[in-house]
């Protein structure tokens, strides 16, 4: 009896691809984050200028004379400055459709209105839009070389947002309360230096010393003196603020570590009183330890 051989043919599933345009600090961070996903999407970097860094990523330069992008773009992350959004996206319009998804990672607002006006006036054919928020502070040291800071950004927001909100003030008001700044940052420094998962991080004591945190905060205040932070607007409109996710994060860490943060906790209470959340037993800030 003849033998029968059955062969199984397995088809490999094509990997998704994400295009990223704008390779400053945020674009580099986005490219790194996507590339780190296990078995995640392939990454195509869309550059303004020709570049050949030694990176395991596919590089494309759509705005140079001798190169074009012809493939359909299904997922695009836009990391250029808001003022450059229209010009950066214009060469990509033929590759974008109503089935495309565009994620804008930019400071400011109004870019979508500009993109619609100049590039996608027809609502039926324009792509789907998403707007993202970066949880890290990211500094571009050199092309494709970035430093990511998350706890420093959380520390800055814990002081700046809270104090400005309680005083209904722009950021420049923060120059008038140096004692409060030192008190809050001292508590934050103690928390960070007590985190077990950071105990072996080189240079941690210097990086999160009170003096170093004060320098970081001071530099940000100088650059944003006339800015009104989101928590101020939240209190003015009697909306729930981000207090739970900013200062509340430090409150939760202090309970976990047994580090006391009375200044931070008292100021959190004041914000919650103003937003009528103080008696909300479902708020983890107030849940029994």
PDB file of C-alpha atoms in Angstrom:
ATOM      1  CA  UNK A   1       0.000   0.000   0.000  1.00  0.00           C
ATOM      2  CA  UNK A   2       1.576   3.292  -1.021  1.00  0.00           C
ATOM      3  CA  UNK A   3       2.403   5.631   1.768  1.00  0.00           C
ATOM      4  CA  UNK A   4       0.793   9.022   1.916  1.00  0.00           C
ATOM      5  CA  UNK A   5       2.857  11.996   2.966  1.00  0.00           C
ATOM      6  CA  UNK A   6       1.100  15.091   4.187  1.00  0.00           C
ATOM      7  CA  UNK A   7       3.014  18.345   4.198  1.00  0.00           C
ATOM      8  CA  UNK A   8       1.934  21.335   6.242  1.00  0.00           C
ATOM      9  CA  UNK A   9       2.605  24.702   4.727  1.00  0.00           C
ATOM     10  CA  UNK A  10       2.643  27.460   7.296  1.00  0.00           C
ATOM     11  CA  UNK A  11       2.307  31.004   6.152  1.00  0.00           C
ATOM     12  CA  UNK A  12       4.238  33.578   8.074  1.00  0.00           C
ATOM     13  CA  UNK A  13       2.136  36.439   9.291  1.00  0.00           C
ATOM     14  CA  UNK A  14       3.530  39.724   7.974  1.00  0.00           C
ATOM     15  CA  UNK A  15       4.691  42.061  10.723  1.00  0.00           C
ATOM     16  CA  UNK A  16       3.003  45.392  11.128  1.00  0.00           C
ATOM     17  CA  UNK A  17       4.957  48.507  10.272  1.00  0.00           C
ATOM     18  CA  UNK A  18       5.011  51.869  12.011  1.00  0.00           C
ATOM     19  CA  UNK A  19       6.323  54.976  10.271  1.00  0.00           C
ATOM     20  CA  UNK A  20       7.783  57.779  12.363  1.00  0.00           C
ATOM     21  CA  UNK A  21       8.493  61.277  11.093  1.00  0.00           C
ATOM     22  CA  UNK A  22      10.575  63.719  13.107  1.00  0.00           C
ATOM     23  CA  UNK A  23      13.638  62.340  14.843  1.00  0.00           C
ATOM     24  CA  UNK A  24      14.379  64.863  17.529  1.00  0.00           C
ATOM     25  CA  UNK A  25      14.114  63.854  21.170  1.00  0.00           C
ATOM     26  CA  UNK A  26      10.494  62.647  21.050  1.00  0.00           C
ATOM     27  CA  UNK A  27      10.811  60.918  17.684  1.00  0.00           C
ATOM     28  CA  UNK A  28      13.929  59.054  18.810  1.00  0.00           C
ATOM     29  CA  UNK A  29      12.160  58.071  22.012  1.00  0.00           C
ATOM     30  CA  UNK A  30       9.130  56.809  20.066  1.00  0.00           C
ATOM     31  CA  UNK A  31      11.342  54.819  17.684  1.00  0.00           C
ATOM     32  CA  UNK A  32      13.195  53.244  20.595  1.00  0.00           C
ATOM     33  CA  UNK A  33       9.967  52.401  22.427  1.00  0.00           C
ATOM     34  CA  UNK A  34       8.350  50.753  19.391  1.00  0.00           C
ATOM     35  CA  UNK A  35      11.527  48.857  18.513  1.00  0.00           C
ATOM     36  CA  UNK A  36      11.722  47.440  22.052  1.00  0.00           C
ATOM     37  CA  UNK A  37       8.302  45.735  21.778  1.00  0.00           C
ATOM     38  CA  UNK A  38       8.902  41.941  21.655  1.00  0.00           C
ATOM     39  CA  UNK A  39       7.939  40.712  18.177  1.00  0.00           C
ATOM     40  CA  UNK A  40       6.535  44.175  17.642  1.00  0.00           C
ATOM     41  CA  UNK A  41       6.126  46.281  14.515  1.00  0.00           C
ATOM     42  CA  UNK A  42       8.874  47.108  12.107  1.00  0.00           C
ATOM     43  CA  UNK A  43       9.893  50.763  12.173  1.00  0.00           C
ATOM     44  CA  UNK A  44      10.422  53.067   9.221  1.00  0.00           C
ATOM     45  CA  UNK A  45      12.046  56.381  10.075  1.00  0.00           C
ATOM     46  CA  UNK A  46      11.151  59.259   7.774  1.00  0.00           C
ATOM     47  CA  UNK A  47      13.952  61.797   7.883  1.00  0.00           C
ATOM     48  CA  UNK A  48      14.168  65.389   6.740  1.00  0.00           C
ATOM     49  CA  UNK A  49      17.823  64.998   5.787  1.00  0.00           C
ATOM     50  CA  UNK A  50      19.919  62.109   4.574  1.00  0.00           C
ATOM     51  CA  UNK A  51      21.438  60.152   7.422  1.00  0.00           C
ATOM     52  CA  UNK A  52      22.992  56.760   7.873  1.00  0.00           C
ATOM     53  CA  UNK A  53      23.243  56.016  11.589  1.00  0.00           C
ATOM     54  CA  UNK A  54      24.272  52.526  12.601  1.00  0.00           C
ATOM     55  CA  UNK A  55      20.802  51.488  13.755  1.00  0.00           C
ATOM     56  CA  UNK A  56      18.784  48.306  13.089  1.00  0.00           C
ATOM     57  CA  UNK A  57      15.991  50.390  11.592  1.00  0.00           C
ATOM     58  CA  UNK A  58      14.854  51.084   8.057  1.00  0.00           C
ATOM     59  CA  UNK A  59      15.621  54.670   7.061  1.00  0.00           C
ATOM     60  CA  UNK A  60      13.806  56.703   4.436  1.00  0.00           C
ATOM     61  CA  UNK A  61      14.240  60.336   3.442  1.00  0.00           C
ATOM     62  CA  UNK A  62      11.033  61.517   1.753  1.00  0.00           C
ATOM     63  CA  UNK A  63      11.963  65.154   1.336  1.00  0.00           C
ATOM     64  CA  UNK A  64      15.198  64.751  -0.593  1.00  0.00           C
ATOM     65  CA  UNK A  65      15.238  64.976  -4.383  1.00  0.00           C
ATOM     66  CA  UNK A  66      16.271  61.414  -5.131  1.00  0.00           C
ATOM     67  CA  UNK A  67      13.967  59.562  -2.746  1.00  0.00           C
ATOM     68  CA  UNK A  68      10.256  58.983  -2.550  1.00  0.00           C
ATOM     69  CA  UNK A  69       7.869  57.065  -0.342  1.00  0.00           C
ATOM     70  CA  UNK A  70       5.384  55.051  -2.378  1.00  0.00           C
ATOM     71  CA  UNK A  71       4.139  52.391   0.042  1.00  0.00           C
ATOM     72  CA  UNK A  72       0.834  52.802   1.828  1.00  0.00           C
ATOM     73  CA  UNK A  73       1.267  54.146   5.334  1.00  0.00           C
ATOM     74  CA  UNK A  74      -1.155  52.583   7.789  1.00  0.00           C
ATOM     75  CA  UNK A  75       0.380  53.789  11.076  1.00  0.00           C
ATOM     76  CA  UNK A  76       2.249  57.067  11.349  1.00  0.00           C
ATOM     77  CA  UNK A  77       3.672  58.776  14.437  1.00  0.00           C
ATOM     78  CA  UNK A  78       4.272  62.506  13.940  1.00  0.00           C
ATOM     79  CA  UNK A  79       6.983  63.965  16.187  1.00  0.00           C
ATOM     80  CA  UNK A  80       7.949  67.136  14.360  1.00  0.00           C
ATOM     81  CA  UNK A  81       7.223  70.526  15.908  1.00  0.00           C
ATOM     82  CA  UNK A  82       3.664  71.774  15.462  1.00  0.00           C
ATOM     83  CA  UNK A  83       4.880  74.505  13.109  1.00  0.00           C
ATOM     84  CA  UNK A  84       6.387  71.841  10.833  1.00  0.00           C
ATOM     85  CA  UNK A  85       3.482  69.397  10.820  1.00  0.00           C
ATOM     86  CA  UNK A  86       1.917  70.484   7.524  1.00  0.00           C
ATOM     87  CA  UNK A  87       5.191  70.685   5.582  1.00  0.00           C
ATOM     88  CA  UNK A  88       6.410  67.366   6.991  1.00  0.00           C
ATOM     89  CA  UNK A  89       3.190  65.539   6.127  1.00  0.00           C
ATOM     90  CA  UNK A  90       2.677  67.055   2.676  1.00  0.00           C
ATOM     91  CA  UNK A  91       5.004  64.606   0.820  1.00  0.00           C
ATOM     92  CA  UNK A  92       3.236  61.702   2.525  1.00  0.00           C
ATOM     93  CA  UNK A  93      -0.322  62.623   1.522  1.00  0.00           C
ATOM     94  CA  UNK A  94      -0.396  60.180  -1.445  1.00  0.00           C
ATOM     95  CA  UNK A  95       0.483  57.365   0.967  1.00  0.00           C
ATOM     96  CA  UNK A  96      -2.223  58.227   3.505  1.00  0.00           C
ATOM     97  CA  UNK A  97      -5.928  57.417   3.332  1.00  0.00           C
ATOM     98  CA  UNK A  98      -9.031  57.122   5.485  1.00  0.00           C
ATOM     99  CA  UNK A  99      -7.629  53.744   6.634  1.00  0.00           C
ATOM    100  CA  UNK A 100      -4.428  55.359   7.974  1.00  0.00           C
ATOM    101  CA  UNK A 101      -3.925  56.178  11.647  1.00  0.00           C
ATOM    102  CA  UNK A 102      -1.824  59.199  12.625  1.00  0.00           C
ATOM    103  CA  UNK A 103      -0.592  59.697  16.192  1.00  0.00           C
ATOM    104  CA  UNK A 104       0.553  63.260  16.963  1.00  0.00           C
ATOM    105  CA  UNK A 105       3.182  63.494  19.718  1.00  0.00           C
ATOM    106  CA  UNK A 106       3.771  67.233  19.943  1.00  0.00           C
ATOM    107  CA  UNK A 107       3.592  70.137  22.339  1.00  0.00           C
ATOM    108  CA  UNK A 108       0.776  72.607  21.825  1.00  0.00           C
ATOM    109  CA  UNK A 109      -2.521  72.250  20.024  1.00  0.00           C
ATOM    110  CA  UNK A 110      -4.184  73.302  16.782  1.00  0.00           C
ATOM    111  CA  UNK A 111      -2.046  71.151  14.494  1.00  0.00           C
ATOM    112  CA  UNK A 112      -4.925  68.907  13.473  1.00  0.00           C
ATOM    113  CA  UNK A 113      -6.962  71.892  12.311  1.00  0.00           C
ATOM    114  CA  UNK A 114      -4.003  73.042  10.208  1.00  0.00           C
ATOM    115  CA  UNK A 115      -3.458  69.563   8.769  1.00  0.00           C
ATOM    116  CA  UNK A 116      -7.141  69.301   7.834  1.00  0.00           C
ATOM    117  CA  UNK A 117      -7.179  72.757   6.278  1.00  0.00           C
ATOM    118  CA  UNK A 118      -4.092  72.324   4.123  1.00  0.00           C
ATOM    119  CA  UNK A 119      -3.837  68.571   3.491  1.00  0.00           C
ATOM    120  CA  UNK A 120      -7.085  66.712   4.213  1.00  0.00           C
ATOM    121  CA  UNK A 121     -10.052  69.047   3.660  1.00  0.00           C
ATOM    122  CA  UNK A 122     -12.387  66.162   2.778  1.00  0.00           C
ATOM    123  CA  UNK A 123     -13.641  64.475   5.996  1.00  0.00           C
ATOM    124  CA  UNK A 124     -14.461  61.282   4.099  1.00  0.00           C
ATOM    125  CA  UNK A 125     -10.909  60.674   2.916  1.00  0.00           C
ATOM    126  CA  UNK A 126      -8.834  62.051   5.782  1.00  0.00           C
ATOM    127  CA  UNK A 127      -6.937  59.678   8.124  1.00  0.00           C
ATOM    128  CA  UNK A 128      -7.866  58.843  11.696  1.00  0.00           C
ATOM    129  CA  UNK A 129      -6.144  61.025  14.293  1.00  0.00           C
ATOM    130  CA  UNK A 130      -4.846  60.352  17.780  1.00  0.00           C
ATOM    131  CA  UNK A 131      -3.095  62.785  20.126  1.00  0.00           C
ATOM    132  CA  UNK A 132      -0.587  61.423  22.645  1.00  0.00           C
ATOM    133  CA  UNK A 133       1.062  62.680  25.816  1.00  0.00           C
ATOM    134  CA  UNK A 134       4.657  61.821  26.726  1.00  0.00           C
ATOM    135  CA  UNK A 135       5.172  60.655  30.304  1.00  0.00           C
ATOM    136  CA  UNK A 136       8.956  61.209  30.179  1.00  0.00           C
ATOM    137  CA  UNK A 137      11.111  64.262  29.852  1.00  0.00           C
ATOM    138  CA  UNK A 138      13.392  63.554  26.880  1.00  0.00           C
ATOM    139  CA  UNK A 139      16.625  65.360  25.979  1.00  0.00           C
ATOM    140  CA  UNK A 140      18.365  64.948  22.619  1.00  0.00           C
ATOM    141  CA  UNK A 141      22.115  64.741  23.280  1.00  0.00           C
ATOM    142  CA  UNK A 142      23.045  64.139  19.644  1.00  0.00           C
ATOM    143  CA  UNK A 143      21.291  62.510  16.680  1.00  0.00           C
ATOM    144  CA  UNK A 144      19.736  59.222  17.874  1.00  0.00           C
ATOM    145  CA  UNK A 145      21.176  59.704  21.374  1.00  0.00           C
ATOM    146  CA  UNK A 146      18.597  60.627  23.994  1.00  0.00           C
ATOM    147  CA  UNK A 147      18.271  60.700  27.775  1.00  0.00           C
ATOM    148  CA  UNK A 148      14.853  59.776  29.203  1.00  0.00           C
ATOM    149  CA  UNK A 149      13.776  61.152  32.577  1.00  0.00           C
ATOM    150  CA  UNK A 150      10.465  60.198  34.138  1.00  0.00           C
ATOM    151  CA  UNK A 151      10.837  60.709  37.880  1.00  0.00           C
ATOM    152  CA  UNK A 152      12.393  64.155  37.372  1.00  0.00           C
ATOM    153  CA  UNK A 153       9.404  65.191  35.263  1.00  0.00           C
ATOM    154  CA  UNK A 154       7.021  63.881  37.915  1.00  0.00           C
ATOM    155  CA  UNK A 155       8.971  65.799  40.586  1.00  0.00           C
ATOM    156  CA  UNK A 156       8.794  69.043  38.614  1.00  0.00           C
ATOM    157  CA  UNK A 157       5.074  68.671  38.032  1.00  0.00           C
ATOM    158  CA  UNK A 158       4.466  67.843  41.699  1.00  0.00           C
ATOM    159  CA  UNK A 159       5.809  71.244  42.699  1.00  0.00           C
ATOM    160  CA  UNK A 160       4.893  73.463  39.759  1.00  0.00           C
ATOM    161  CA  UNK A 161       1.335  72.315  39.069  1.00  0.00           C
ATOM    162  CA  UNK A 162       0.294  72.087  42.697  1.00  0.00           C
ATOM    163  CA  UNK A 163       1.583  75.457  43.918  1.00  0.00           C
ATOM    164  CA  UNK A 164       0.412  77.364  40.842  1.00  0.00           C
ATOM    165  CA  UNK A 165      -3.028  75.769  41.084  1.00  0.00           C
ATOM    166  CA  UNK A 166      -3.464  76.665  44.753  1.00  0.00           C
ATOM    167  CA  UNK A 167      -2.440  80.261  44.031  1.00  0.00           C
ATOM    168  CA  UNK A 168      -4.185  80.608  40.643  1.00  0.00           C
ATOM    169  CA  UNK A 169      -0.912  81.811  39.205  1.00  0.00           C
ATOM    170  CA  UNK A 170       1.415  81.533  36.250  1.00  0.00           C
ATOM    171  CA  UNK A 171       4.681  79.651  36.651  1.00  0.00           C
ATOM    172  CA  UNK A 172       6.654  82.792  37.523  1.00  0.00           C
ATOM    173  CA  UNK A 173       4.881  82.819  40.891  1.00  0.00           C
ATOM    174  CA  UNK A 174       7.033  79.833  41.818  1.00  0.00           C
ATOM    175  CA  UNK A 175      10.072  82.102  42.185  1.00  0.00           C
ATOM    176  CA  UNK A 176       8.410  83.644  45.256  1.00  0.00           C
ATOM    177  CA  UNK A 177       8.159  80.427  47.312  1.00  0.00           C
ATOM    178  CA  UNK A 178      11.702  79.002  47.595  1.00  0.00           C
ATOM    179  CA  UNK A 179      11.039  77.502  51.030  1.00  0.00           C
ATOM    180  CA  UNK A 180       8.035  75.567  49.738  1.00  0.00           C
ATOM    181  CA  UNK A 181      10.008  74.379  46.740  1.00  0.00           C
ATOM    182  CA  UNK A 182      12.774  73.005  48.947  1.00  0.00           C
ATOM    183  CA  UNK A 183      10.285  71.348  51.321  1.00  0.00           C
ATOM    184  CA  UNK A 184       8.442  69.491  48.550  1.00  0.00           C
ATOM    185  CA  UNK A 185      11.592  68.495  46.690  1.00  0.00           C
ATOM    186  CA  UNK A 186      13.194  67.277  49.918  1.00  0.00           C
ATOM    187  CA  UNK A 187      10.309  64.872  50.443  1.00  0.00           C
ATOM    188  CA  UNK A 188      10.508  63.701  46.833  1.00  0.00           C
ATOM    189  CA  UNK A 189      14.259  63.200  47.090  1.00  0.00           C
ATOM    190  CA  UNK A 190      13.810  61.003  50.164  1.00  0.00           C
ATOM    191  CA  UNK A 191      11.213  58.871  48.367  1.00  0.00           C
ATOM    192  CA  UNK A 192      13.333  58.321  45.252  1.00  0.00           C
ATOM    193  CA  UNK A 193      16.437  57.444  47.249  1.00  0.00           C
ATOM    194  CA  UNK A 194      14.380  54.893  49.204  1.00  0.00           C
ATOM    195  CA  UNK A 195      13.000  53.037  46.173  1.00  0.00           C
ATOM    196  CA  UNK A 196      14.417  49.477  46.272  1.00  0.00           C
ATOM    197  CA  UNK A 197      14.377  49.075  42.498  1.00  0.00           C
ATOM    198  CA  UNK A 198      16.695  52.082  42.102  1.00  0.00           C
ATOM    199  CA  UNK A 199      19.228  51.204  44.778  1.00  0.00           C
ATOM    200  CA  UNK A 200      21.858  50.026  42.280  1.00  0.00           C
ATOM    201  CA  UNK A 201      21.413  52.859  39.775  1.00  0.00           C
ATOM    202  CA  UNK A 202      24.758  54.664  39.387  1.00  0.00           C
ATOM    203  CA  UNK A 203      24.757  58.332  40.401  1.00  0.00           C
ATOM    204  CA  UNK A 204      21.289  58.167  41.930  1.00  0.00           C
ATOM    205  CA  UNK A 205      22.154  60.249  45.019  1.00  0.00           C
ATOM    206  CA  UNK A 206      23.604  63.046  42.920  1.00  0.00           C
ATOM    207  CA  UNK A 207      20.835  62.924  40.331  1.00  0.00           C
ATOM    208  CA  UNK A 208      18.043  63.152  42.906  1.00  0.00           C
ATOM    209  CA  UNK A 209      19.709  65.322  45.489  1.00  0.00           C
ATOM    210  CA  UNK A 210      17.597  68.271  46.621  1.00  0.00           C
ATOM    211  CA  UNK A 211      20.064  70.714  45.087  1.00  0.00           C
ATOM    212  CA  UNK A 212      19.991  68.965  41.714  1.00  0.00           C
ATOM    213  CA  UNK A 213      16.191  68.839  41.687  1.00  0.00           C
ATOM    214  CA  UNK A 214      16.043  72.541  42.556  1.00  0.00           C
ATOM    215  CA  UNK A 215      18.331  73.335  39.628  1.00  0.00           C
ATOM    216  CA  UNK A 216      16.088  71.337  37.289  1.00  0.00           C
ATOM    217  CA  UNK A 217      12.941  73.068  38.544  1.00  0.00           C
ATOM    218  CA  UNK A 218      14.540  76.515  38.393  1.00  0.00           C
ATOM    219  CA  UNK A 219      15.567  76.041  34.761  1.00  0.00           C
ATOM    220  CA  UNK A 220      12.069  74.941  33.764  1.00  0.00           C
ATOM    221  CA  UNK A 221      10.442  77.869  35.566  1.00  0.00           C
ATOM    222  CA  UNK A 222      12.749  80.315  33.777  1.00  0.00           C
ATOM    223  CA  UNK A 223      11.737  78.874  30.398  1.00  0.00           C
ATOM    224  CA  UNK A 224       8.011  78.756  31.181  1.00  0.00           C
ATOM    225  CA  UNK A 225       7.575  81.808  33.422  1.00  0.00           C
ATOM    226  CA  UNK A 226       4.473  83.078  31.600  1.00  0.00           C
ATOM    227  CA  UNK A 227       2.858  79.661  31.229  1.00  0.00           C
ATOM    228  CA  UNK A 228      -0.366  78.737  33.023  1.00  0.00           C
ATOM    229  CA  UNK A 229      -0.288  75.027  33.822  1.00  0.00           C
ATOM    230  CA  UNK A 230      -3.175  72.652  33.240  1.00  0.00           C
ATOM    231  CA  UNK A 231      -3.991  72.192  36.922  1.00  0.00           C
ATOM    232  CA  UNK A 232      -4.677  75.928  37.234  1.00  0.00           C
ATOM    233  CA  UNK A 233      -7.165  75.713  34.381  1.00  0.00           C
ATOM    234  CA  UNK A 234      -8.687  72.640  35.977  1.00  0.00           C
ATOM    235  CA  UNK A 235      -9.404  74.443  39.251  1.00  0.00           C
ATOM    236  CA  UNK A 236     -10.686  77.542  37.480  1.00  0.00           C
ATOM    237  CA  UNK A 237     -13.256  75.475  35.611  1.00  0.00           C
ATOM    238  CA  UNK A 238     -14.030  73.340  38.677  1.00  0.00           C
ATOM    239  CA  UNK A 239     -12.978  70.174  36.898  1.00  0.00           C
ATOM    240  CA  UNK A 240     -11.211  67.220  38.458  1.00  0.00           C
ATOM    241  CA  UNK A 241      -7.453  67.797  38.276  1.00  0.00           C
ATOM    242  CA  UNK A 242      -4.546  65.429  37.616  1.00  0.00           C
ATOM    243  CA  UNK A 243      -3.588  65.560  41.310  1.00  0.00           C
ATOM    244  CA  UNK A 244      -4.082  61.813  41.772  1.00  0.00           C
ATOM    245  CA  UNK A 245      -1.608  61.006  38.994  1.00  0.00           C
ATOM    246  CA  UNK A 246       1.009  63.618  39.955  1.00  0.00           C
ATOM    247  CA  UNK A 247       1.273  64.364  43.677  1.00  0.00           C
ATOM    248  CA  UNK A 248      -0.869  61.337  44.430  1.00  0.00           C
ATOM    249  CA  UNK A 249       1.874  59.173  42.923  1.00  0.00           C
ATOM    250  CA  UNK A 250       4.303  60.430  45.558  1.00  0.00           C
ATOM    251  CA  UNK A 251       1.698  59.912  48.291  1.00  0.00           C
ATOM    252  CA  UNK A 252       1.291  56.284  47.286  1.00  0.00           C
ATOM    253  CA  UNK A 253       5.033  55.732  47.178  1.00  0.00           C
ATOM    254  CA  UNK A 254       5.537  57.261  50.633  1.00  0.00           C
ATOM    255  CA  UNK A 255       3.041  54.832  52.158  1.00  0.00           C
ATOM    256  CA  UNK A 256       4.709  51.911  50.428  1.00  0.00           C
ATOM    257  CA  UNK A 257       8.165  52.936  51.642  1.00  0.00           C
ATOM    258  CA  UNK A 258       7.243  54.281  55.052  1.00  0.00           C
ATOM    259  CA  UNK A 259       8.632  57.732  54.161  1.00  0.00           C
ATOM    260  CA  UNK A 260       6.659  60.655  55.555  1.00  0.00           C
ATOM    261  CA  UNK A 261       5.645  63.457  53.159  1.00  0.00           C
ATOM    262  CA  UNK A 262       3.484  65.799  55.281  1.00  0.00           C
ATOM    263  CA  UNK A 263       3.961  68.871  53.067  1.00  0.00           C
ATOM    264  CA  UNK A 264       2.934  67.078  49.894  1.00  0.00           C
ATOM    265  CA  UNK A 265       0.006  65.344  51.606  1.00  0.00           C
ATOM    266  CA  UNK A 266      -1.338  68.579  53.090  1.00  0.00           C
ATOM    267  CA  UNK A 267      -1.240  70.343  49.746  1.00  0.00           C
ATOM    268  CA  UNK A 268      -2.962  67.399  48.062  1.00  0.00           C
ATOM    269  CA  UNK A 269      -5.756  67.722  50.637  1.00  0.00           C
ATOM    270  CA  UNK A 270      -6.172  71.395  49.761  1.00  0.00           C
ATOM    271  CA  UNK A 271      -6.545  70.614  46.062  1.00  0.00           C
ATOM    272  CA  UNK A 272      -9.039  67.860  46.780  1.00  0.00           C
ATOM    273  CA  UNK A 273     -11.058  70.146  49.030  1.00  0.00           C
ATOM    274  CA  UNK A 274     -11.359  72.661  46.232  1.00  0.00           C
ATOM    275  CA  UNK A 275     -12.528  70.019  43.791  1.00  0.00           C
ATOM    276  CA  UNK A 276     -14.868  68.455  46.359  1.00  0.00           C
ATOM    277  CA  UNK A 277     -13.103  65.107  46.246  1.00  0.00           C
ATOM    278  CA  UNK A 278     -11.880  65.011  49.823  1.00  0.00           C
ATOM    279  CA  UNK A 279     -14.615  62.634  51.010  1.00  0.00           C
ATOM    280  CA  UNK A 280     -14.417  60.352  47.993  1.00  0.00           C
ATOM    281  CA  UNK A 281     -13.601  57.039  49.645  1.00  0.00           C
ATOM    282  CA  UNK A 282     -12.902  55.455  46.279  1.00  0.00           C
ATOM    283  CA  UNK A 283      -9.932  57.750  45.726  1.00  0.00           C
ATOM    284  CA  UNK A 284      -6.806  55.668  46.475  1.00  0.00           C
ATOM    285  CA  UNK A 285      -5.111  58.737  47.981  1.00  0.00           C
ATOM    286  CA  UNK A 286      -7.496  58.495  50.908  1.00  0.00           C
ATOM    287  CA  UNK A 287      -7.909  54.752  51.163  1.00  0.00           C
ATOM    288  CA  UNK A 288      -6.780  53.190  54.471  1.00  0.00           C
ATOM    289  CA  UNK A 289      -3.215  51.952  54.437  1.00  0.00           C
TER     290      UNK A 289
END
